[in-house]
Coordinates of C-alpha atoms in Angstrom, one line a residue:
Chain A
M26 CA 60.4 41.3 -3.7
P27 CA 60.0 43.5 -6.4
T28 CA 56.9 45.5 -5.8
H29 CA 56.7 46.9 -9.6
M30 CA 57.5 44.1 -12.2
K31 CA 57.9 46.8 -15.6
P32 CA 56.8 50.7 -15.8
P33 CA 52.6 50.9 -15.4
V34 CA 51.9 52.4 -18.7
S35 CA 50.3 55.7 -18.0
G36 CA 50.2 56.8 -14.7
A37 CA 48.4 55.4 -11.7
A38 CA 44.9 53.6 -11.5
S39 CA 41.3 55.6 -11.5
E40 CA 38.2 53.5 -10.8
Q41 CA 36.5 53.8 -15.2
E42 CA 40.0 52.6 -15.9
L43 CA 40.5 49.4 -13.9
A44 CA 36.4 49.1 -14.2
A45 CA 37.2 48.8 -18.0
L46 CA 40.5 46.5 -17.4
I47 CA 38.2 43.7 -14.9
V48 CA 35.6 44.0 -18.2
K49 CA 37.8 43.3 -20.8
T50 CA 39.5 40.8 -19.1
L51 CA 37.0 39.3 -17.5
H52 CA 34.7 39.5 -21.1
L53 CA 31.8 40.6 -18.3
E54 CA 28.3 41.8 -20.5
V55 CA 28.2 45.1 -18.8
A56 CA 29.1 48.2 -19.8
P57 CA 32.4 49.6 -17.3
D58 CA 30.4 52.4 -15.8
E59 CA 27.8 50.0 -14.9
L60 CA 29.7 48.5 -12.0
D61 CA 29.3 49.4 -8.8
P62 CA 32.6 51.1 -7.4
T63 CA 31.5 50.2 -3.7
T64 CA 29.9 46.5 -5.4
S65 CA 32.4 43.8 -3.9
L66 CA 33.7 41.8 -6.8
F67 CA 33.5 38.2 -4.8
G68 CA 31.3 35.7 -2.7
E69 CA 28.0 37.7 -3.3
G70 CA 28.2 40.5 -5.7
L71 CA 30.1 40.0 -8.8
G72 CA 30.3 37.0 -7.9
L73 CA 33.4 36.2 -9.1
D74 CA 35.2 33.2 -8.9
S75 CA 39.4 32.3 -7.7
I76 CA 39.5 31.8 -11.6
D77 CA 39.3 35.4 -12.5
M78 CA 41.1 36.8 -9.6
L79 CA 43.4 34.9 -11.2
E80 CA 43.4 36.4 -13.9
I81 CA 43.0 40.0 -13.3
V82 CA 46.0 39.6 -10.9
L83 CA 47.6 38.7 -14.4
S84 CA 46.0 41.6 -15.9
I85 CA 46.5 44.3 -13.1
S86 CA 50.4 43.3 -12.8
K87 CA 50.9 43.9 -16.6
R88 CA 48.9 47.6 -17.1
Y89 CA 50.2 48.5 -13.5
G90 CA 53.1 46.2 -12.5
V91 CA 51.9 45.8 -9.2
E92 CA 51.2 42.1 -8.1
L93 CA 48.9 41.0 -5.5
R94 CA 48.6 38.2 -3.4
S95 CA 46.1 36.1 -1.1
E96 CA 46.7 38.4 1.6
D97 CA 45.9 41.0 0.0
R98 CA 42.3 39.9 0.2
A99 CA 41.0 43.1 1.1
A100 CA 42.0 44.8 -2.1
F101 CA 39.8 42.9 -4.0
A102 CA 36.3 43.8 -1.6
S103 CA 35.7 46.5 -4.3
L104 CA 36.8 48.3 -7.5
R105 CA 37.5 51.3 -5.0
A106 CA 40.1 49.3 -2.5
L107 CA 41.3 47.3 -5.5
T108 CA 42.2 51.2 -6.9
A109 CA 43.5 52.8 -4.0
H110 CA 45.5 48.9 -3.2
I111 CA 47.5 50.0 -6.5
N112 CA 47.6 53.4 -6.1
R113 CA 49.1 52.8 -2.6
R114 CA 51.7 50.2 -4.2
Y115 CA 52.6 52.1 -7.3
T116 CA 53.5 55.1 -5.6
T117 CA 55.4 52.9 -2.6
Chain B
M4 CA 59.1 0.1 20.0
I5 CA 56.5 0.9 16.6
S6 CA 54.4 -1.3 16.3
T7 CA 51.0 -0.9 14.2
A8 CA 47.3 -0.1 15.5
T9 CA 45.6 -3.4 14.0
P10 CA 47.8 -5.8 15.3
S11 CA 45.8 -8.6 13.2
A12 CA 47.3 -7.0 10.3
E13 CA 50.4 -7.9 7.7
T14 CA 51.8 -4.1 6.8
R15 CA 55.0 -2.5 6.7
F16 CA 56.6 -0.5 9.0
I17 CA 59.2 3.4 9.6
G18 CA 61.7 2.7 11.7
K19 CA 64.2 -0.9 12.7
H20 CA 61.3 -2.4 14.7
S21 CA 58.8 -3.9 11.1
R22 CA 56.9 -6.4 12.0
S23 CA 54.7 -9.2 10.5
C24 CA 51.8 -11.3 11.5
S25 CA 51.1 -14.5 9.4
S26 CA 47.1 -14.8 8.9
P27 CA 46.1 -11.4 8.2
I28 CA 42.0 -11.1 8.5
A29 CA 42.1 -8.6 6.1
E30 CA 44.9 -6.4 4.1
A31 CA 45.9 -2.9 5.9
L32 CA 48.0 -0.7 4.6
P33 CA 50.1 1.4 6.5
L34 CA 48.8 5.5 6.7
L35 CA 52.2 6.4 5.4
T36 CA 55.5 5.4 4.1
H37 CA 58.2 7.7 5.5
H38 CA 61.1 6.6 6.9
S39 CA 61.8 7.8 10.3
F40 CA 59.7 10.1 12.5
E41 CA 61.9 13.2 12.0
D42 CA 61.4 13.3 8.4
I43 CA 58.8 16.4 7.3
V44 CA 55.0 15.9 6.7
A45 CA 54.2 19.4 6.3
S46 CA 55.5 22.8 6.5
R47 CA 53.7 26.3 6.6
G48 CA 55.2 29.8 6.5
G49 CA 58.3 28.6 8.3
D50 CA 56.7 26.0 10.3
I51 CA 58.3 22.2 9.6
F52 CA 56.2 19.3 11.2
S53 CA 57.5 16.2 10.9
V54 CA 55.8 12.1 10.9
R55 CA 55.5 12.7 14.7
D56 CA 53.8 16.2 15.3
F57 CA 51.6 14.3 12.3
L58 CA 50.5 10.9 14.0
A59 CA 50.5 13.1 17.4
S60 CA 48.3 15.7 16.1
V61 CA 45.8 12.6 14.5
A62 CA 45.7 10.6 17.3
S63 CA 44.5 13.4 19.6
L64 CA 41.5 14.5 17.1
A65 CA 40.6 11.0 16.5
V66 CA 39.9 10.4 19.8
S67 CA 37.9 13.4 20.2
L68 CA 35.9 13.0 17.3
P69 CA 32.0 12.6 17.6
A70 CA 30.5 9.6 17.1
R71 CA 29.1 9.6 13.9
R72 CA 30.2 7.9 10.4
Y73 CA 30.3 10.1 8.6
A74 CA 32.7 13.7 8.6
L75 CA 32.3 16.3 6.3
N76 CA 36.2 17.6 5.9
L77 CA 35.7 21.4 4.3
C78 CA 39.1 22.2 6.3
A79 CA 40.9 25.2 3.7
D80 CA 44.2 24.5 4.6
R81 CA 45.8 21.6 3.4
Y82 CA 48.2 20.0 6.6
H83 CA 44.6 20.8 8.2
F84 CA 42.7 18.7 5.9
L85 CA 45.2 15.5 6.2
I86 CA 45.1 15.6 9.6
A87 CA 40.9 15.7 9.5
F88 CA 41.8 12.6 7.1
A89 CA 43.5 11.5 8.8
A90 CA 42.1 11.1 11.9
A91 CA 38.7 10.8 10.1
L92 CA 40.7 7.8 8.6
V93 CA 42.0 6.1 12.3
A94 CA 38.3 7.0 13.7
R95 CA 36.5 4.7 10.9
Q96 CA 34.5 6.8 9.8
A97 CA 33.8 8.3 6.1
S98 CA 35.7 11.0 5.0
L99 CA 32.4 13.3 2.7
L100 CA 34.2 15.4 0.2
P101 CA 32.3 17.7 -1.8
T102 CA 34.1 20.1 -4.8
C103 CA 31.3 22.6 -4.7
R104 CA 30.3 24.3 -0.9
A105 CA 27.0 26.1 -2.6
P106 CA 25.3 26.1 0.4
Q107 CA 22.7 24.3 -1.4
V108 CA 24.7 21.9 -2.5
L109 CA 25.9 20.9 1.4
A110 CA 22.9 21.1 2.2
Q111 CA 21.7 18.8 0.6
L112 CA 24.7 16.9 1.2
I113 CA 22.9 17.0 5.1
R114 CA 20.2 15.6 4.9
R115 CA 21.3 12.2 2.2
Y116 CA 24.4 12.0 5.0
P117 CA 22.4 12.9 8.4
D118 CA 24.7 11.3 10.5
A119 CA 27.5 13.8 10.2
Y120 CA 29.0 16.4 10.5
V121 CA 31.4 18.6 9.6
L122 CA 35.5 19.3 10.3
S123 CA 36.8 22.9 9.9
D124 CA 39.5 25.4 10.4
H125 CA 37.7 27.7 9.3
D126 CA 33.9 29.5 10.6
D127 CA 32.0 29.4 7.2
I128 CA 30.4 26.9 7.6
P129 CA 26.7 26.0 7.6
S130 CA 25.2 26.7 11.1
D131 CA 22.5 24.1 11.1
I132 CA 25.3 21.0 11.4
P133 CA 27.5 19.8 14.6
A134 CA 31.5 21.0 13.9
H135 CA 34.3 20.0 14.9
P136 CA 37.4 22.2 15.0
V137 CA 40.8 20.5 13.3
S138 CA 44.1 22.8 14.0
S139 CA 47.4 21.4 13.3
R140 CA 48.7 23.1 17.9
C141 CA 48.8 19.7 19.3
R142 CA 52.0 19.2 20.7
T143 CA 51.3 15.8 22.7
F144 CA 54.2 13.2 22.4
H145 CA 52.9 10.0 22.9
R146 CA 56.6 7.5 24.0
R147 CA 55.0 5.0 22.1
M148 CA 53.5 5.6 18.6
D149 CA 51.3 3.4 15.7
I150 CA 51.8 3.9 12.4
P151 CA 48.2 2.7 12.2
A152 CA 47.5 0.4 9.4
L153 CA 43.8 0.6 8.2
P154 CA 41.8 -1.8 6.6
S155 CA 42.2 -1.9 2.8
G156 CA 38.4 -2.5 1.8
Q157 CA 37.5 0.3 4.5
T158 CA 35.7 3.6 3.1
A159 CA 37.6 6.1 3.7
A160 CA 35.8 9.2 1.2
L161 CA 32.9 9.7 -0.4
V162 CA 34.1 11.7 -3.1
F163 CA 30.8 13.7 -5.3
T164 CA 30.3 13.8 -9.4
S165 CA 27.0 15.9 -10.0
G166 CA 24.6 12.9 -11.5
T167 CA 22.1 14.2 -14.4
S168 CA 19.4 15.3 -12.4
G169 CA 20.9 17.6 -9.9
S170 CA 21.8 15.9 -7.0
P171 CA 25.6 15.1 -6.6
C172 CA 26.5 11.1 -7.1
A173 CA 28.8 9.6 -4.4
H174 CA 31.7 7.8 -5.3
E175 CA 32.9 4.8 -2.7
K176 CA 37.0 5.6 -2.4
T177 CA 38.1 2.5 0.0
W178 CA 41.3 3.1 1.6
G179 CA 42.7 0.4 0.1
S180 CA 42.1 2.4 -4.0
L181 CA 43.5 5.0 -2.7
V182 CA 46.2 2.9 -2.2
R183 CA 46.7 1.5 -5.1
G184 CA 46.3 4.7 -6.9
A185 CA 48.8 6.5 -5.0
Q186 CA 51.2 3.0 -5.8
A187 CA 50.4 3.6 -9.7
L188 CA 51.0 7.0 -10.0
K189 CA 54.2 6.5 -8.6
R190 CA 55.1 4.3 -11.0
Q191 CA 54.3 6.3 -14.2
L192 CA 56.5 9.0 -13.2
S193 CA 59.0 7.1 -12.0
I194 CA 59.3 7.9 -8.5
R195 CA 62.1 7.2 -6.3
T196 CA 60.5 7.1 -2.6
E197 CA 64.3 7.4 -1.2
C198 CA 64.1 11.0 -2.2
S199 CA 62.8 13.3 0.5
R200 CA 60.1 15.9 -1.7
M201 CA 57.5 19.0 -0.9
V202 CA 54.4 19.2 -3.0
V203 CA 52.8 22.5 -3.8
G204 CA 49.4 22.3 -4.9
T205 CA 46.9 24.4 -6.6
V206 CA 43.7 22.0 -6.3
P207 CA 42.4 21.8 -3.4
A208 CA 43.0 18.2 -1.6
Q209 CA 38.3 17.7 -1.8
H210 CA 39.3 17.9 -5.7
M211 CA 40.0 13.8 -6.3
Y212 CA 43.0 14.5 -8.8
G213 CA 43.2 16.8 -5.0
L214 CA 43.3 13.8 -3.3
E215 CA 45.0 11.8 -5.3
T216 CA 48.4 14.5 -5.4
T217 CA 48.7 15.9 -3.0
I218 CA 47.3 13.9 -0.7
M219 CA 47.8 10.3 -1.0
L220 CA 50.9 10.2 -3.5
P221 CA 52.4 12.0 -1.1
L222 CA 51.1 9.2 1.7
Q223 CA 52.3 6.9 0.3
S224 CA 55.6 8.4 -1.1
G225 CA 57.3 9.7 2.7
W226 CA 56.9 12.9 0.8
G227 CA 55.5 16.3 3.1
I228 CA 53.5 18.7 1.5
H229 CA 52.9 22.8 1.5
A230 CA 50.0 23.5 3.7
G231 CA 48.9 26.6 1.8
H232 CA 46.7 26.2 -1.3
P233 CA 48.8 28.7 -3.4
I234 CA 47.3 30.0 -6.5
L235 CA 48.5 34.0 -7.9
P236 CA 51.9 33.8 -9.2
A237 CA 53.3 35.7 -5.7
D238 CA 51.5 33.4 -3.3
L239 CA 53.4 30.5 -5.2
R240 CA 56.8 32.0 -5.5
E241 CA 56.8 32.8 -2.3
A242 CA 55.6 29.2 -1.2
M243 CA 58.6 27.3 -3.3
E244 CA 61.5 30.3 -1.4
N245 CA 60.3 28.9 1.6
L246 CA 60.2 25.5 1.3
R247 CA 63.7 25.5 0.5
C248 CA 64.0 21.8 -1.0
P249 CA 62.7 19.7 -4.5
V250 CA 59.1 20.5 -4.7
W251 CA 56.6 18.8 -7.0
L252 CA 53.9 21.6 -8.2
M253 CA 50.5 19.3 -8.4
T254 CA 48.7 21.9 -11.1
T255 CA 46.2 23.0 -13.7
P256 CA 46.6 24.5 -17.0
V257 CA 44.7 27.6 -16.2
H258 CA 46.8 28.2 -13.5
L259 CA 50.1 27.0 -15.6
R260 CA 49.1 29.3 -18.0
A261 CA 49.5 32.1 -15.6
Y262 CA 53.0 31.4 -14.3
V263 CA 54.5 30.7 -17.4
G264 CA 52.8 33.9 -19.1
Q265 CA 54.3 35.9 -16.0
Q266 CA 57.5 33.7 -15.8
T267 CA 57.2 33.3 -11.9
R268 CA 60.5 32.7 -10.3
L269 CA 59.6 28.6 -8.6
P270 CA 63.3 27.7 -7.0
G271 CA 62.6 23.7 -5.7
L272 CA 61.0 23.0 -8.6
T273 CA 61.8 19.7 -10.0
G274 CA 58.7 18.6 -11.3
I275 CA 55.0 19.8 -12.6
I276 CA 51.5 17.3 -13.0
S277 CA 49.4 19.1 -14.8
A278 CA 45.9 17.7 -15.1
T279 CA 41.7 18.2 -15.1
M280 CA 42.0 19.7 -19.0
P281 CA 44.3 18.9 -21.5
L282 CA 47.7 20.9 -21.8
A283 CA 48.3 22.0 -24.9
R284 CA 51.9 21.2 -26.0
S285 CA 53.4 24.1 -26.9
L286 CA 52.4 25.1 -22.9
A287 CA 53.8 22.2 -22.0
A288 CA 56.9 22.7 -24.1
K289 CA 57.2 26.9 -22.4
A290 CA 57.1 25.2 -19.0
E291 CA 60.1 22.8 -19.1
T292 CA 61.7 26.0 -21.4
L293 CA 61.5 28.0 -18.2
W294 CA 61.9 26.3 -15.6
R295 CA 63.9 22.7 -17.0
V296 CA 62.0 20.2 -15.8
P297 CA 59.9 17.8 -17.0
V298 CA 55.8 18.5 -17.8
D299 CA 53.8 15.0 -17.0
E300 CA 50.0 15.1 -17.2
I301 CA 47.7 13.1 -15.7
Y302 CA 44.2 11.9 -17.3
G303 CA 42.2 10.8 -14.7
C304 CA 38.4 11.7 -13.3
T305 CA 36.5 11.2 -10.0
E306 CA 35.1 7.8 -10.2
G307 CA 38.0 6.2 -11.5
G308 CA 41.7 8.5 -9.9
V309 CA 43.5 8.2 -12.2
I310 CA 43.0 6.4 -15.7
G311 CA 46.3 7.4 -17.7
W312 CA 49.2 9.8 -18.0
R313 CA 51.2 11.3 -20.7
R314 CA 54.8 13.4 -20.9
T315 CA 53.0 16.5 -22.7
T316 CA 56.2 17.5 -25.0
A317 CA 56.6 14.1 -26.1
A318 CA 53.1 12.5 -26.8
H319 CA 50.0 12.9 -28.4
A320 CA 49.1 9.4 -27.1
W321 CA 48.6 8.6 -23.4
T322 CA 49.6 5.7 -21.9
V323 CA 46.8 3.2 -19.6
C324 CA 48.5 3.2 -15.4
S325 CA 49.7 -0.3 -15.2
G326 CA 47.6 -2.1 -13.8
L327 CA 44.4 -1.2 -16.0
R328 CA 42.6 -1.9 -18.3
M329 CA 40.9 -0.4 -21.3
W330 CA 38.3 -1.6 -24.4
Q331 CA 34.9 -0.3 -25.7
A332 CA 31.7 -0.9 -26.9
G333 CA 30.1 0.6 -28.9
D334 CA 30.8 4.5 -28.8
A335 CA 31.5 4.1 -25.3
T336 CA 34.9 3.2 -23.2
W337 CA 35.8 1.6 -20.3
V338 CA 38.1 1.3 -18.4
S339 CA 38.4 -1.7 -14.9
G340 CA 41.0 -3.4 -12.1
G341 CA 43.9 -2.2 -10.5
H342 CA 42.8 1.1 -8.3
V343 CA 39.8 0.9 -10.3
G344 CA 38.3 -2.2 -9.7
K345 CA 35.1 -2.7 -11.2
P346 CA 34.2 -1.6 -14.8
L347 CA 33.9 2.0 -15.3
Q348 CA 32.9 4.0 -17.9
L349 CA 34.3 7.0 -19.6
A350 CA 32.4 10.1 -19.8
D351 CA 35.3 11.2 -22.2
R352 CA 35.0 10.5 -26.0
I353 CA 38.3 8.3 -26.3
T354 CA 40.0 6.1 -29.0
I355 CA 42.1 3.4 -27.5
D356 CA 45.9 3.1 -30.2
S357 CA 46.9 0.1 -28.5
P358 CA 46.7 -2.2 -26.1
T359 CA 48.2 0.5 -23.3
Q360 CA 47.6 3.9 -25.9
F361 CA 44.9 6.0 -26.1
I362 CA 43.4 9.2 -27.3
L363 CA 42.3 11.2 -25.5
H364 CA 39.1 13.6 -28.1
G365 CA 37.4 15.6 -25.0
P366 CA 34.4 15.8 -23.3
G367 CA 30.7 13.9 -24.4
N368 CA 28.4 16.4 -25.6
D369 CA 27.2 16.5 -22.4
L370 CA 29.8 16.7 -20.0
V371 CA 31.2 20.3 -18.6
K372 CA 35.1 20.9 -17.1
V373 CA 35.6 23.8 -15.5
A374 CA 38.8 24.5 -13.6
G375 CA 38.7 20.6 -12.9
K376 CA 35.4 20.4 -11.6
R377 CA 33.2 18.9 -13.7
T378 CA 29.5 18.8 -14.0
S379 CA 26.4 17.8 -16.7
L380 CA 24.6 20.7 -19.3
A381 CA 21.7 18.2 -17.8
A382 CA 22.3 19.4 -14.0
L383 CA 22.7 22.9 -14.6
N384 CA 19.7 22.7 -17.0
A385 CA 18.3 20.7 -13.1
A386 CA 19.1 23.6 -11.5
L387 CA 17.7 26.0 -13.2
A388 CA 14.8 24.8 -13.8
T389 CA 13.8 25.0 -10.2
I390 CA 14.6 28.5 -9.6
E391 CA 10.9 29.7 -9.4
G392 CA 9.8 32.3 -12.8
V393 CA 12.2 30.7 -14.6
V394 CA 9.7 28.6 -17.6
D395 CA 12.0 27.8 -19.8
G396 CA 16.5 27.9 -20.0
T397 CA 19.4 26.1 -21.1
F398 CA 22.8 26.6 -20.3
Y399 CA 25.0 26.7 -23.5
R400 CA 28.6 26.3 -24.1
P401 CA 30.6 28.3 -26.3
R402 CA 33.1 27.5 -28.7
L403 CA 36.4 27.4 -27.5
D404 CA 38.1 30.7 -27.8
S405 CA 41.2 31.0 -28.7
K406 CA 42.9 29.7 -25.4
G407 CA 41.3 27.2 -25.6
H408 CA 38.6 27.9 -23.1
S409 CA 35.2 28.9 -23.0
R410 CA 32.3 30.1 -20.3
L411 CA 29.1 29.4 -20.3
T412 CA 26.7 31.1 -21.2
A413 CA 22.7 31.1 -20.5
F414 CA 19.5 31.7 -22.1
V415 CA 16.2 31.8 -19.9
V416 CA 12.8 32.6 -20.9
A417 CA 11.5 34.6 -17.0
P418 CA 9.2 37.3 -17.9
G419 CA 9.7 39.8 -15.1
I420 CA 12.6 38.9 -12.9
R421 CA 16.7 40.2 -13.5
T422 CA 19.4 38.2 -14.5
S423 CA 20.5 39.2 -11.0
T424 CA 18.3 38.3 -9.7
I425 CA 18.7 34.3 -11.5
Q426 CA 22.1 34.4 -10.8
A427 CA 21.5 34.9 -7.2
E428 CA 19.9 31.9 -6.9
L429 CA 22.3 30.0 -9.2
R430 CA 24.6 31.1 -6.7
K431 CA 23.2 28.7 -4.6
R432 CA 22.6 25.7 -6.2
I433 CA 26.2 25.3 -8.6
D434 CA 29.4 25.9 -8.3
P435 CA 30.7 29.5 -9.3
L436 CA 32.8 28.9 -12.0
F437 CA 30.2 27.4 -13.5
L438 CA 27.6 30.6 -13.2
P439 CA 26.8 31.9 -17.2
R440 CA 28.6 34.3 -18.2
P441 CA 26.4 36.4 -19.7
L442 CA 23.3 34.9 -19.2
H443 CA 20.5 35.9 -22.3
L444 CA 17.3 36.6 -21.0
V445 CA 15.0 36.0 -24.2
E446 CA 11.3 35.3 -25.1
A447 CA 11.7 31.3 -26.3
L448 CA 13.9 28.9 -26.6
P449 CA 14.3 27.4 -30.4
R450 CA 13.0 24.4 -29.3
N451 CA 12.1 22.4 -32.5
L452 CA 8.6 20.3 -32.5
T453 CA 9.3 17.1 -30.5
G454 CA 10.5 20.3 -27.6
K455 CA 14.2 19.2 -28.2
L456 CA 16.8 22.1 -28.3
P457 CA 19.4 20.2 -31.3
R458 CA 23.1 21.6 -30.4
E459 CA 23.0 23.7 -34.1
R460 CA 19.9 25.3 -33.7
L461 CA 20.6 26.3 -30.8
E462 CA 24.5 27.8 -31.5
T463 CA 22.6 29.4 -34.3
F464 CA 20.3 30.5 -32.2
A465 CA 23.7 31.8 -29.5
N466 CA 24.8 33.6 -31.9
E467 CA 22.5 35.9 -32.7
V468 CA 21.5 37.0 -29.7
V469 CA 25.0 37.6 -28.5
L470 CA 25.0 39.9 -32.1
R471 CA 21.4 41.3 -31.1
D472 CA 23.5 41.9 -27.4
R473 CA 26.8 43.6 -29.3
Q474 CA 24.0 45.7 -31.7
R475 CA 22.3 47.0 -28.7
R476 CA 24.8 48.1 -26.6
G477 CA 27.0 49.7 -29.7

């Protein structure tokens, strides 16, 4: 299964860039730099739900060409984990 | 020899030795209508579970269940849900099927049904209620195997809607009404039971639409189910690749939009059913072009199940499900008969076009639907009011955005309390899908002299607050 659906727009992911992507995708009323990179995205923390997850996954696929699955759940633990996961998939 | 578990009842059997008895005391309807014990009931990854496997799992679970009246089925895996649901039926227990797992909602259910226990395949369950594990590992075969036949009047499930006061309202589903609902669906969708099919669902089985299309329809059509609950495009594609047979996809407009947008490859797809909110015709057309399969839409509600259907690309009007009668009294629309039974008032705004056709205009003023889950603004406001420190507050539904959906927001008067605290308290009380985004802390709500919040007044207020917030953020 191809990991990259299409080439990324701009290099590897950074936490700041991903925070901006999440805030924009989900219309969150916080500034991207207010997102703590270690706060959990789902459950407690930001409290995102399954529809949010779907939206984020679509945005990431579009932007970085990286496809995420539910088994990558650990990657959704935090912004930091998600950034690292995308970069790992992007470079392999 | 194949026989039923309730010999006094007239019923149908799979296999060659079907028989019926005269003078049935109460009508009994079979748990499933598969043609052979080797037919597939479920598939998970590379594992296939036949009718024989399924019945063995059901029988062994049923005899081990605690002697209680209500089974709170929280299974995440769809096949586990099915085993637990069937075992509870066999043990004459009613399944409690909450769509919301917020801790306070479950606590409320347990208080209301003190005789309940949890059936679950995971550990994320309330600790203060007895739990019984569910698995599909049972491999003990009995030489003599019965297809359970269940009294049509037996309470099979209690499904819930959120009442206006904030506490969930229970709706009883008898086994007969669920079976009749599945048969109505089969007729509407022209489903031929001689063809073996699999069902993949992106909705949970605890949801009425999920129960009807991914549990009851397969049971009563002799079909199999995919045990998972794939939502992400890559998960769905992988599920379909593993099934290697014709698949019906039971999904929602929100999910379908994602799969169409990603042009997700869905091998084996034979039909799509969408429900929970109206599907845009343009999206249905894209899906039909992309996968070359029909997209059918179901209109229904938790209380009544399926009410109507339409082929989205072909008709704007909906066709009333056969066996049901729909009529109007004043602004209210009612439906009765068939699997619905007694007259039921629908919460949506509807006009009746002809004796069998109706137009759906959208939810009533107070109704809130997000991704198939339904609540009312009154219920959400009631939950908000119970939070300590909240002086006044209201949820607000902005107008639909360009994608046809909108996220709820809220305006709350709570001096000295942080929004994160209020959000955390709300999460304990309501489904996360209804969490306001954003939650605006305000000094006062624009109530009129009688203390009411007219929609127009709230709308103007909302626009002002949003504008002010944007300016503040630069």
